[in-house]
PDB file of C-alpha atoms and ligand atoms in Angstrom:
ATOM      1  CA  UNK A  22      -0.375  20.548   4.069  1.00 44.00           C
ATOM      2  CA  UNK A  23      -2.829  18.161   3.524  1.00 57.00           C
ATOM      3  CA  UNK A  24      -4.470  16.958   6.163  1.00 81.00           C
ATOM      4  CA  UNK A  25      -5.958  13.209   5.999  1.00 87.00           C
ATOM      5  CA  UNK A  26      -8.818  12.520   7.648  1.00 93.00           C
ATOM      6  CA  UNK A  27      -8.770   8.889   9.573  1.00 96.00           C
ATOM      7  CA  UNK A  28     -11.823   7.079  11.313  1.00 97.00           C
ATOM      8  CA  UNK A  29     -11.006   5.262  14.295  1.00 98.00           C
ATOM      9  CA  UNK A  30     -13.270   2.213  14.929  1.00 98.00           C
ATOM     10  CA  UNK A  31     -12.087   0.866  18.400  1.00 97.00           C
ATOM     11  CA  UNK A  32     -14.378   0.180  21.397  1.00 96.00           C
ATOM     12  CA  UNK A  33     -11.704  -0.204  23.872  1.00 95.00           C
ATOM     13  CA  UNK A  34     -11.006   3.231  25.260  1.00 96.00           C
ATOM     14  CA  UNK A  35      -7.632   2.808  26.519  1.00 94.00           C
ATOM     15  CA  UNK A  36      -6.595   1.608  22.897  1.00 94.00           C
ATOM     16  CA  UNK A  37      -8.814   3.747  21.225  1.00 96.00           C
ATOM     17  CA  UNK A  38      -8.015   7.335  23.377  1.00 96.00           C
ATOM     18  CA  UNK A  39      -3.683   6.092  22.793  1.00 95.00           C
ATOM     19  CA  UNK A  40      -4.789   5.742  18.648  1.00 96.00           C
ATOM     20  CA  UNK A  41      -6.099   9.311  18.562  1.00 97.00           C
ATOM     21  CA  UNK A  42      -3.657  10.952  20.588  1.00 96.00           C
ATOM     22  CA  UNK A  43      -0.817   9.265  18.405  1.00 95.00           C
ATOM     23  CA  UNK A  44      -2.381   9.917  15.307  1.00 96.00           C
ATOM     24  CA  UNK A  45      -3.378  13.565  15.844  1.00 96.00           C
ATOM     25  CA  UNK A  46       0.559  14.231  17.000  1.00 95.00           C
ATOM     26  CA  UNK A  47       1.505  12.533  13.315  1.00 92.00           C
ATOM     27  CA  UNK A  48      -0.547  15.377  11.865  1.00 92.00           C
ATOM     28  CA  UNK A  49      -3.641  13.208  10.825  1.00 94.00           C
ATOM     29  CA  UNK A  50      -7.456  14.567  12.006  1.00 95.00           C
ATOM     30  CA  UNK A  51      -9.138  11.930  13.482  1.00 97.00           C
ATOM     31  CA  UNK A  52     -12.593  10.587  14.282  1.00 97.00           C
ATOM     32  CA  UNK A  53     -13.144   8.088  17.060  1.00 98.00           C
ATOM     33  CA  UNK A  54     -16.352   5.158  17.136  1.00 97.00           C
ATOM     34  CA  UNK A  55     -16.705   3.253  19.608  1.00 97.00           C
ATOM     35  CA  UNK A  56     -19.082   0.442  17.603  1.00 96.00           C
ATOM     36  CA  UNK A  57     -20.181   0.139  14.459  1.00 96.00           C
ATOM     37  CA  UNK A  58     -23.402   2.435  14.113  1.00 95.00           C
ATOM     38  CA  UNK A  59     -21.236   5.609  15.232  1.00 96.00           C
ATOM     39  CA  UNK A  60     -18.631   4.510  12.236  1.00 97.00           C
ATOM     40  CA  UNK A  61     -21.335   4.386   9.774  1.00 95.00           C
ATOM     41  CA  UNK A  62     -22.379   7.752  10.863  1.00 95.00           C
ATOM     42  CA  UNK A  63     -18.909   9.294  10.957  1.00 95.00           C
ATOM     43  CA  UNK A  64     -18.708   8.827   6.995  1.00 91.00           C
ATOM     44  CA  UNK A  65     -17.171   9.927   4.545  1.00 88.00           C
ATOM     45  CA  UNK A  66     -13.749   9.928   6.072  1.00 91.00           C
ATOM     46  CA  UNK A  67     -10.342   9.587   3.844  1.00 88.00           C
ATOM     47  CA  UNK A  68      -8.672   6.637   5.637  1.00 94.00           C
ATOM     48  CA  UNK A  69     -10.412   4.045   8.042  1.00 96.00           C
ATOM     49  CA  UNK A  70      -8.641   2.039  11.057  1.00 97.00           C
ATOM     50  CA  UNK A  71     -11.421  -0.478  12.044  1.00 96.00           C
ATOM     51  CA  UNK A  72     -11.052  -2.914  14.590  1.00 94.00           C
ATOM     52  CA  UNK A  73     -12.694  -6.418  13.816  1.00 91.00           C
ATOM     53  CA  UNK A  74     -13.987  -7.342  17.557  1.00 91.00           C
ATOM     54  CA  UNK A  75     -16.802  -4.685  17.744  1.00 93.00           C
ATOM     55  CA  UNK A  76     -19.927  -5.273  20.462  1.00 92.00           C
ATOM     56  CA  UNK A  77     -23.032  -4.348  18.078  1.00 94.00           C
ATOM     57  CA  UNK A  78     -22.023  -5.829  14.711  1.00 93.00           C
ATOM     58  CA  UNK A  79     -19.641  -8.165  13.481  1.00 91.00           C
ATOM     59  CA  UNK A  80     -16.634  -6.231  11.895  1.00 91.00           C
ATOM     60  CA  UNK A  81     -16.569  -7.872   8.351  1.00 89.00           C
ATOM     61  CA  UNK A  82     -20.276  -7.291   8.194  1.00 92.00           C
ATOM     62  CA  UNK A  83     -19.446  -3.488   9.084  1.00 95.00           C
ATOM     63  CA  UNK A  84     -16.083  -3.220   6.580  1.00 93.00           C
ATOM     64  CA  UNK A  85     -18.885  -4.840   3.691  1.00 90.00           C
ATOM     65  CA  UNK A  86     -21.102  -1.497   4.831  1.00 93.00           C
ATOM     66  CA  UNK A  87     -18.548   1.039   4.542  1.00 92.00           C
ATOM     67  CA  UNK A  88     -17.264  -0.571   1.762  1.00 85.00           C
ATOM     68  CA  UNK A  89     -20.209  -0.524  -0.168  1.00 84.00           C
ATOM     69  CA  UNK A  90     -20.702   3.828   0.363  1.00 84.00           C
ATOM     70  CA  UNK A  91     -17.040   4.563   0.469  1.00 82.00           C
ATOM     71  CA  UNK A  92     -13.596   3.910  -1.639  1.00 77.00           C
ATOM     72  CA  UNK A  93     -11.337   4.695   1.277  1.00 85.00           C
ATOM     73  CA  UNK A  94      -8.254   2.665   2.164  1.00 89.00           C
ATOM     74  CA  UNK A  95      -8.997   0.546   5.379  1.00 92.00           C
ATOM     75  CA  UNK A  96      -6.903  -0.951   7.237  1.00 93.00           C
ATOM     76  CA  UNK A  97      -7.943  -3.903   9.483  1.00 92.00           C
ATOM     77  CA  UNK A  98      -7.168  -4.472  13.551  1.00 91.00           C
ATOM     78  CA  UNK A  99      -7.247  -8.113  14.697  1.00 86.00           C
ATOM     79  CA  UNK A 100      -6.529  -9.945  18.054  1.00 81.00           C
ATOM     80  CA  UNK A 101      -3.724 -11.638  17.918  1.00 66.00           C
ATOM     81  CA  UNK A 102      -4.749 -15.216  16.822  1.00 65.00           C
ATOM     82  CA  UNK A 103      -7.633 -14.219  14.295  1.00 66.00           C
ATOM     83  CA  UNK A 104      -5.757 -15.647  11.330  1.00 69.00           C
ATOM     84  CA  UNK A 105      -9.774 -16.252   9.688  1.00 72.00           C
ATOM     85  CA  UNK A 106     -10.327 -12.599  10.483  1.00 70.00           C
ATOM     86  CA  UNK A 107      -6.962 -11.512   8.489  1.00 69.00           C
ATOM     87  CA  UNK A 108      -7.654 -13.879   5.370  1.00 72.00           C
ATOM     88  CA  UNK A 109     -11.300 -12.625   4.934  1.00 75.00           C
ATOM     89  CA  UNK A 110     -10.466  -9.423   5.293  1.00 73.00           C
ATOM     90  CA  UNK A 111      -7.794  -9.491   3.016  1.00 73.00           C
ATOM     91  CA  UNK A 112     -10.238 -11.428   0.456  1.00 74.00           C
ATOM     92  CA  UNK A 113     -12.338  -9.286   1.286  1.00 76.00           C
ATOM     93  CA  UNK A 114     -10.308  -6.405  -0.505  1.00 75.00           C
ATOM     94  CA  UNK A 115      -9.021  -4.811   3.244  1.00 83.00           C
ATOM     95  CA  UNK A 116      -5.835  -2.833   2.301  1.00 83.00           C
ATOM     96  CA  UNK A 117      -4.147  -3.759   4.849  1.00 85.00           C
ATOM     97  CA  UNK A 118      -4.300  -5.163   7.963  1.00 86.00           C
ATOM     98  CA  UNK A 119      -2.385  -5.145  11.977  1.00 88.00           C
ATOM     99  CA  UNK A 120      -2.695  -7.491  14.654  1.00 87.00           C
ATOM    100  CA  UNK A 121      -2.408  -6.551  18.212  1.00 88.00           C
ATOM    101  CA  UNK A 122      -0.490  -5.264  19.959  1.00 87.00           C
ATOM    102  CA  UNK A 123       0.751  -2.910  17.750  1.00 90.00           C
ATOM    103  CA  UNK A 124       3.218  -0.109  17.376  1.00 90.00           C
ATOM    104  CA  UNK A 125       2.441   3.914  16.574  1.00 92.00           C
ATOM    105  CA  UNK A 126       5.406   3.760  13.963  1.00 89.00           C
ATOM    106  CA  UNK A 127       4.745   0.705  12.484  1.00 89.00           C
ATOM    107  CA  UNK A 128       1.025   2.037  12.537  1.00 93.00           C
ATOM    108  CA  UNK A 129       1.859   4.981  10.709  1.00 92.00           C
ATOM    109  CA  UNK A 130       4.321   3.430   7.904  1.00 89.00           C
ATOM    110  CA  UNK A 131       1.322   1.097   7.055  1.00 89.00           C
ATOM    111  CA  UNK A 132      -1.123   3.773   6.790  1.00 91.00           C
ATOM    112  CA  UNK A 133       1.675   6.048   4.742  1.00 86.00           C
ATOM    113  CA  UNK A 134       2.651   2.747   2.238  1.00 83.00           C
ATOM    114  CA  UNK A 135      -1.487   2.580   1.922  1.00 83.00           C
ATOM    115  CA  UNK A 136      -2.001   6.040   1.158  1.00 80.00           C
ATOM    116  CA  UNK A 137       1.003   6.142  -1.665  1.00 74.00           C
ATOM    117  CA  UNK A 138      -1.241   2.878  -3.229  1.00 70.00           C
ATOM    118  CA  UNK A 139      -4.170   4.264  -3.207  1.00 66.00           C
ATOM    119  CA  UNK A 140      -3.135   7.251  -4.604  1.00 61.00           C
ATOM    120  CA  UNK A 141      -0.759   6.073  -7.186  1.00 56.00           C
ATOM    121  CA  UNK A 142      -3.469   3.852  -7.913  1.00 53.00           C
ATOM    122  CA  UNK A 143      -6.418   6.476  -8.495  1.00 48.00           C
ATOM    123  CA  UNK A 144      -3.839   8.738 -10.279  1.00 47.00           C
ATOM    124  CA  UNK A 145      -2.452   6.546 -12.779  1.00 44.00           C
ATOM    125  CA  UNK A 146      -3.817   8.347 -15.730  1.00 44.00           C
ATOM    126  CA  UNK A 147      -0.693   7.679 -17.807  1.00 63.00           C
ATOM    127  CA  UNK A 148      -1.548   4.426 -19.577  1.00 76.00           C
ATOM    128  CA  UNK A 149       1.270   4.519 -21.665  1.00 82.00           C
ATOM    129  CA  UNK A 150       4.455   6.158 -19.773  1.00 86.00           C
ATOM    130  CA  UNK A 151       7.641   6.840 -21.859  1.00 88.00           C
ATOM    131  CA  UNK A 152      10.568   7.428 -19.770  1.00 91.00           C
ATOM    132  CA  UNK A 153      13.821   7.925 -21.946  1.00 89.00           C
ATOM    133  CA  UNK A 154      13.741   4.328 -24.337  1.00 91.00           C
ATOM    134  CA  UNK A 155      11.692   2.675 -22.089  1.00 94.00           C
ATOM    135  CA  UNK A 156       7.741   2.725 -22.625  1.00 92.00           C
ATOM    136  CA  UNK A 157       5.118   1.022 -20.585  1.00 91.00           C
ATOM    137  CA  UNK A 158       1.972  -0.380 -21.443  1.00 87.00           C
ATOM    138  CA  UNK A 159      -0.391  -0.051 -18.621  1.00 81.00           C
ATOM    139  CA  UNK A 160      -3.303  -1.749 -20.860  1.00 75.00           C
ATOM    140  CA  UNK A 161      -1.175  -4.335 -22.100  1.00 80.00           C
ATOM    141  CA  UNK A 162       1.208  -5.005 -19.374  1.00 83.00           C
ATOM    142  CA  UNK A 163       3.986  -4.761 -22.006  1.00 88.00           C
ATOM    143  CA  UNK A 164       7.261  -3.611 -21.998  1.00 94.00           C
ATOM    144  CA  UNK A 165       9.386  -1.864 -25.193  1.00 94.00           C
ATOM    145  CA  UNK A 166      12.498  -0.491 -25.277  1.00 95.00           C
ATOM    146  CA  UNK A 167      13.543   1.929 -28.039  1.00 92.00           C
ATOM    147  CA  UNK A 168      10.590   0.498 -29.435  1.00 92.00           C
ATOM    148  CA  UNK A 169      11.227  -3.835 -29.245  1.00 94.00           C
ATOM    149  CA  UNK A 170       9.085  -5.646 -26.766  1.00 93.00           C
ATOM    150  CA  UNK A 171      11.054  -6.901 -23.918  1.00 94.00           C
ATOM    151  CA  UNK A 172       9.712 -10.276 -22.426  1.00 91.00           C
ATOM    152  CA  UNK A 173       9.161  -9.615 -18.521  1.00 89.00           C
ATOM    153  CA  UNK A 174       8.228 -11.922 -15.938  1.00 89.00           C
ATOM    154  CA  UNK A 175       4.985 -10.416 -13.959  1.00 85.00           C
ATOM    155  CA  UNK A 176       7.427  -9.746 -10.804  1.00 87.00           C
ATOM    156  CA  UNK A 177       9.550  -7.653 -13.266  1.00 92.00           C
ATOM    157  CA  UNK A 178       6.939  -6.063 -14.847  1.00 91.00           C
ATOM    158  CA  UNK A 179       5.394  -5.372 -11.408  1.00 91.00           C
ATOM    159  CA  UNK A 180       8.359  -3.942 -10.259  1.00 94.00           C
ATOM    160  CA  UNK A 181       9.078  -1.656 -13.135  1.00 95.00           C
ATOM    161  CA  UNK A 182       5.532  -0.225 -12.971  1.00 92.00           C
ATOM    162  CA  UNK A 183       5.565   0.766  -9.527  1.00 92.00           C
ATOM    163  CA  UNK A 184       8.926   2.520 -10.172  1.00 94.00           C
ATOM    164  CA  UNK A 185       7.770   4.414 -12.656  1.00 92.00           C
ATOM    165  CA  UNK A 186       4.892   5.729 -10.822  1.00 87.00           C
ATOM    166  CA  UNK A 187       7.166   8.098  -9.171  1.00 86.00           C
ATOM    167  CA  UNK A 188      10.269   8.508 -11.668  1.00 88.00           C
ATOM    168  CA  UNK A 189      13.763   9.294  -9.961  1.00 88.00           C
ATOM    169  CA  UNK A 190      12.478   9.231  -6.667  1.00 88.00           C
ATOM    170  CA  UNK A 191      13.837   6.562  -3.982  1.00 92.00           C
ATOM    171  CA  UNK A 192      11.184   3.489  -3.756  1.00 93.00           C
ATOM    172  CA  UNK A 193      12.494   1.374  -0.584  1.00 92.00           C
ATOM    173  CA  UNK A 194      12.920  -2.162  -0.968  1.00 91.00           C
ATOM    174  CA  UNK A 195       9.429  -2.204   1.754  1.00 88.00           C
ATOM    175  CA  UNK A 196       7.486   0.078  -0.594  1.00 89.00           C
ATOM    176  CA  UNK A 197       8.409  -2.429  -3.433  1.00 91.00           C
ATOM    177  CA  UNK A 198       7.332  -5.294  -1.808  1.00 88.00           C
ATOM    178  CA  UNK A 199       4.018  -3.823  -0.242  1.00 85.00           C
ATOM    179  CA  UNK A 200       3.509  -2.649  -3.727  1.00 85.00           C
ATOM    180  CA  UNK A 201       4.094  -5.828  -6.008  1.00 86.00           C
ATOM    181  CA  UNK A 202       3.730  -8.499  -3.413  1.00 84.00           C
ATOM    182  CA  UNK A 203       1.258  -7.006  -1.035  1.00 78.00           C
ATOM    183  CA  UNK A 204       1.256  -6.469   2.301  1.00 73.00           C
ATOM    184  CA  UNK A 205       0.378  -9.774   3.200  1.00 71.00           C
ATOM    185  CA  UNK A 206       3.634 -11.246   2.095  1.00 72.00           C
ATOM    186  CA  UNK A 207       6.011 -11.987   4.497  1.00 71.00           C
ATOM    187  CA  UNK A 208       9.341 -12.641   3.355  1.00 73.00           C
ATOM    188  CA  UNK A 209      13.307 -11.257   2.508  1.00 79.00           C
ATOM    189  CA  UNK A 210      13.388  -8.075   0.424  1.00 81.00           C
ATOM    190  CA  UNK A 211      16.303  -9.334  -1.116  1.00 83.00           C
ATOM    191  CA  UNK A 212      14.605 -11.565  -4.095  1.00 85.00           C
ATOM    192  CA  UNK A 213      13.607  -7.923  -4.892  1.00 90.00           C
ATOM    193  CA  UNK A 214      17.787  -7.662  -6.071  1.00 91.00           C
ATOM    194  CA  UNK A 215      17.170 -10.271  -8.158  1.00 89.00           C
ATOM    195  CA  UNK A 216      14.175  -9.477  -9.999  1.00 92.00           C
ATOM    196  CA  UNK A 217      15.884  -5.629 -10.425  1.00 94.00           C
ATOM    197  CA  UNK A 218      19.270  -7.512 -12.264  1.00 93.00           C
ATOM    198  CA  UNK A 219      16.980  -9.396 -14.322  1.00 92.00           C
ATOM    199  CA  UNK A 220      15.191  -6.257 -15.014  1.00 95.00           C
ATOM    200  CA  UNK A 221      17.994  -4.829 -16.236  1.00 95.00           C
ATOM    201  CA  UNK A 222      19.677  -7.220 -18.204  1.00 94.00           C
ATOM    202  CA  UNK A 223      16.560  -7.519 -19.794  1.00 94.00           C
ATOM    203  CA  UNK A 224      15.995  -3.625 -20.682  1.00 96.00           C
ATOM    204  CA  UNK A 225      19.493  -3.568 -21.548  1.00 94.00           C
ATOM    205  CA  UNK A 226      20.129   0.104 -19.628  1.00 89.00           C
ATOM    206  CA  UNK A 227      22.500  -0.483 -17.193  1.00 77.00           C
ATOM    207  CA  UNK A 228      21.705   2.756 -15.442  1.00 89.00           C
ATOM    208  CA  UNK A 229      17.862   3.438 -15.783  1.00 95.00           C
ATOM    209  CA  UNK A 230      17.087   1.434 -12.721  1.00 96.00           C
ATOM    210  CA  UNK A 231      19.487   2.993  -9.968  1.00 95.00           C
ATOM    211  CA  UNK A 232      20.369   1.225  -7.043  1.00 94.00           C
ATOM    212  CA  UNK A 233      20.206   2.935  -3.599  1.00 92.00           C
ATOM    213  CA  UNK A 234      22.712   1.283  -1.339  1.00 90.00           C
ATOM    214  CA  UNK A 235      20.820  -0.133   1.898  1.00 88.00           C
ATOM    215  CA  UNK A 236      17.352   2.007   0.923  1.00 92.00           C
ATOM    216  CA  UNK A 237      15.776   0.497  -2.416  1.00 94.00           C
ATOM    217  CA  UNK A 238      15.652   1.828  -5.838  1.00 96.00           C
ATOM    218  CA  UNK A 239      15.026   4.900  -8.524  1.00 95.00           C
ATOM    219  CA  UNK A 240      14.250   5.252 -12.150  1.00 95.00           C
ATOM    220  CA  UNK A 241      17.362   7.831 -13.228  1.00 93.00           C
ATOM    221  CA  UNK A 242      15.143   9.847 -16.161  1.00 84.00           C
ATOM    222  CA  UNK A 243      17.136  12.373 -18.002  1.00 72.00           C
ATOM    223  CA  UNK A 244      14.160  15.435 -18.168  1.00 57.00           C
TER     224      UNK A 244
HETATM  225 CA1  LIG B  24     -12.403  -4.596  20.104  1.00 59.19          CA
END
């Protein structure tokens, strides 16, 4: 198993000692600082959980630092209330972000959902995928089936390429939105439905893009 390797930034201790506890018993190795000079000493890490209200350094100033020496996912902590803190940071190019209080779980899908990104995003060496008919352009953004261009909206498109990332496994309609949306956006999953029947009418293969009832979807790729 591999074992990801996650730097705590938290200077509360009650907080902080609850994060690494949790996160060891999900399997992750952690790293705890309690302020910003012990984070930037605790690099390189694979994953970092930093905590905005720091007492030596302001915590944009330190996410810019580890930033500039390191390309991995971070996911922000704000106080409740911060809503400057969360757009910055998300400017900013923060993959994610919580606001507290926050749940283990919820903790852990956000830092799983990052992870896939990241990963899908470093490994995407396939520029142009063919799946059965159905080849995508990562260059051009485009669309063909059985060779003729097929006119998507970027939603669609969006949509299409994050399912193919992982062909004829089950994407959840969360993973989709986090995905194409962001994780910023707040709203129903189910405009995802309609962007998927468009998709389809549009590729013309009623069964390429498989619905899984109550879960999300799957690319069904004869091999
Ligand atoms: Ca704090």
């Amino acid at each position: 198993m591999n074992t990801v390797r996650i730097l705590v930034v938290e200077d509360d201790t009650a907080i902080a000692t609850a994060l690494v506890t949790g996160l060891e018993r999900e399997g992750f190795e952690v790293v705890h600082a309690a302020n910003a000079a012990q984070a930037l000493n605790s690099l390189p890490v694979e994953f970092v959980l930093l905590d905005l209200g720091l007492p030596d350094r302001d915590g944009i100033d330190l996410f810019q630092s580890i930033r500039a020496v390191s390309n991995a996912p971070i996911i922000m902590v704000t106080a409740r209330g911060s809503e400057h803190d969360r757009i910055t940071g998300l400017e900013l190019g923060a993959d994610d972000y919580v606001v507290k209080p926050f749940g283990l779980r919820e903790l852990v899908a956000r830092i799983n959902a990052v992870t896939r990104r990241s990963t899908s995003r470093e490994g995407e060496t396939t520029l142009l995928q063919t799946l059965g008919d159905v080849e995508i352009d990562r260059r051009t953004r485009c669309v063909r089936v059985a060779g003729v261009e097929v006119a998507c909206t970027p939603k669609e498109y969006g949509i299409l390429e994050f399912l193919a990332r992982d062909p004829g496994s089950v994407i959840t309609r969360q993973e989709l939105m986090d995905g194409v949306w962001g994780p910023q956006w707040y709203g129903s999953t189910k405009m995802i439905d309609v962007h998927v029947a468009s998709l389809r009418r549009k590729l013309g293969l009623s069964d390429f893009i498989e619905t899984t009832r109550g879960i999300g979807f799957r690319l069904v790729v004869e091999q």
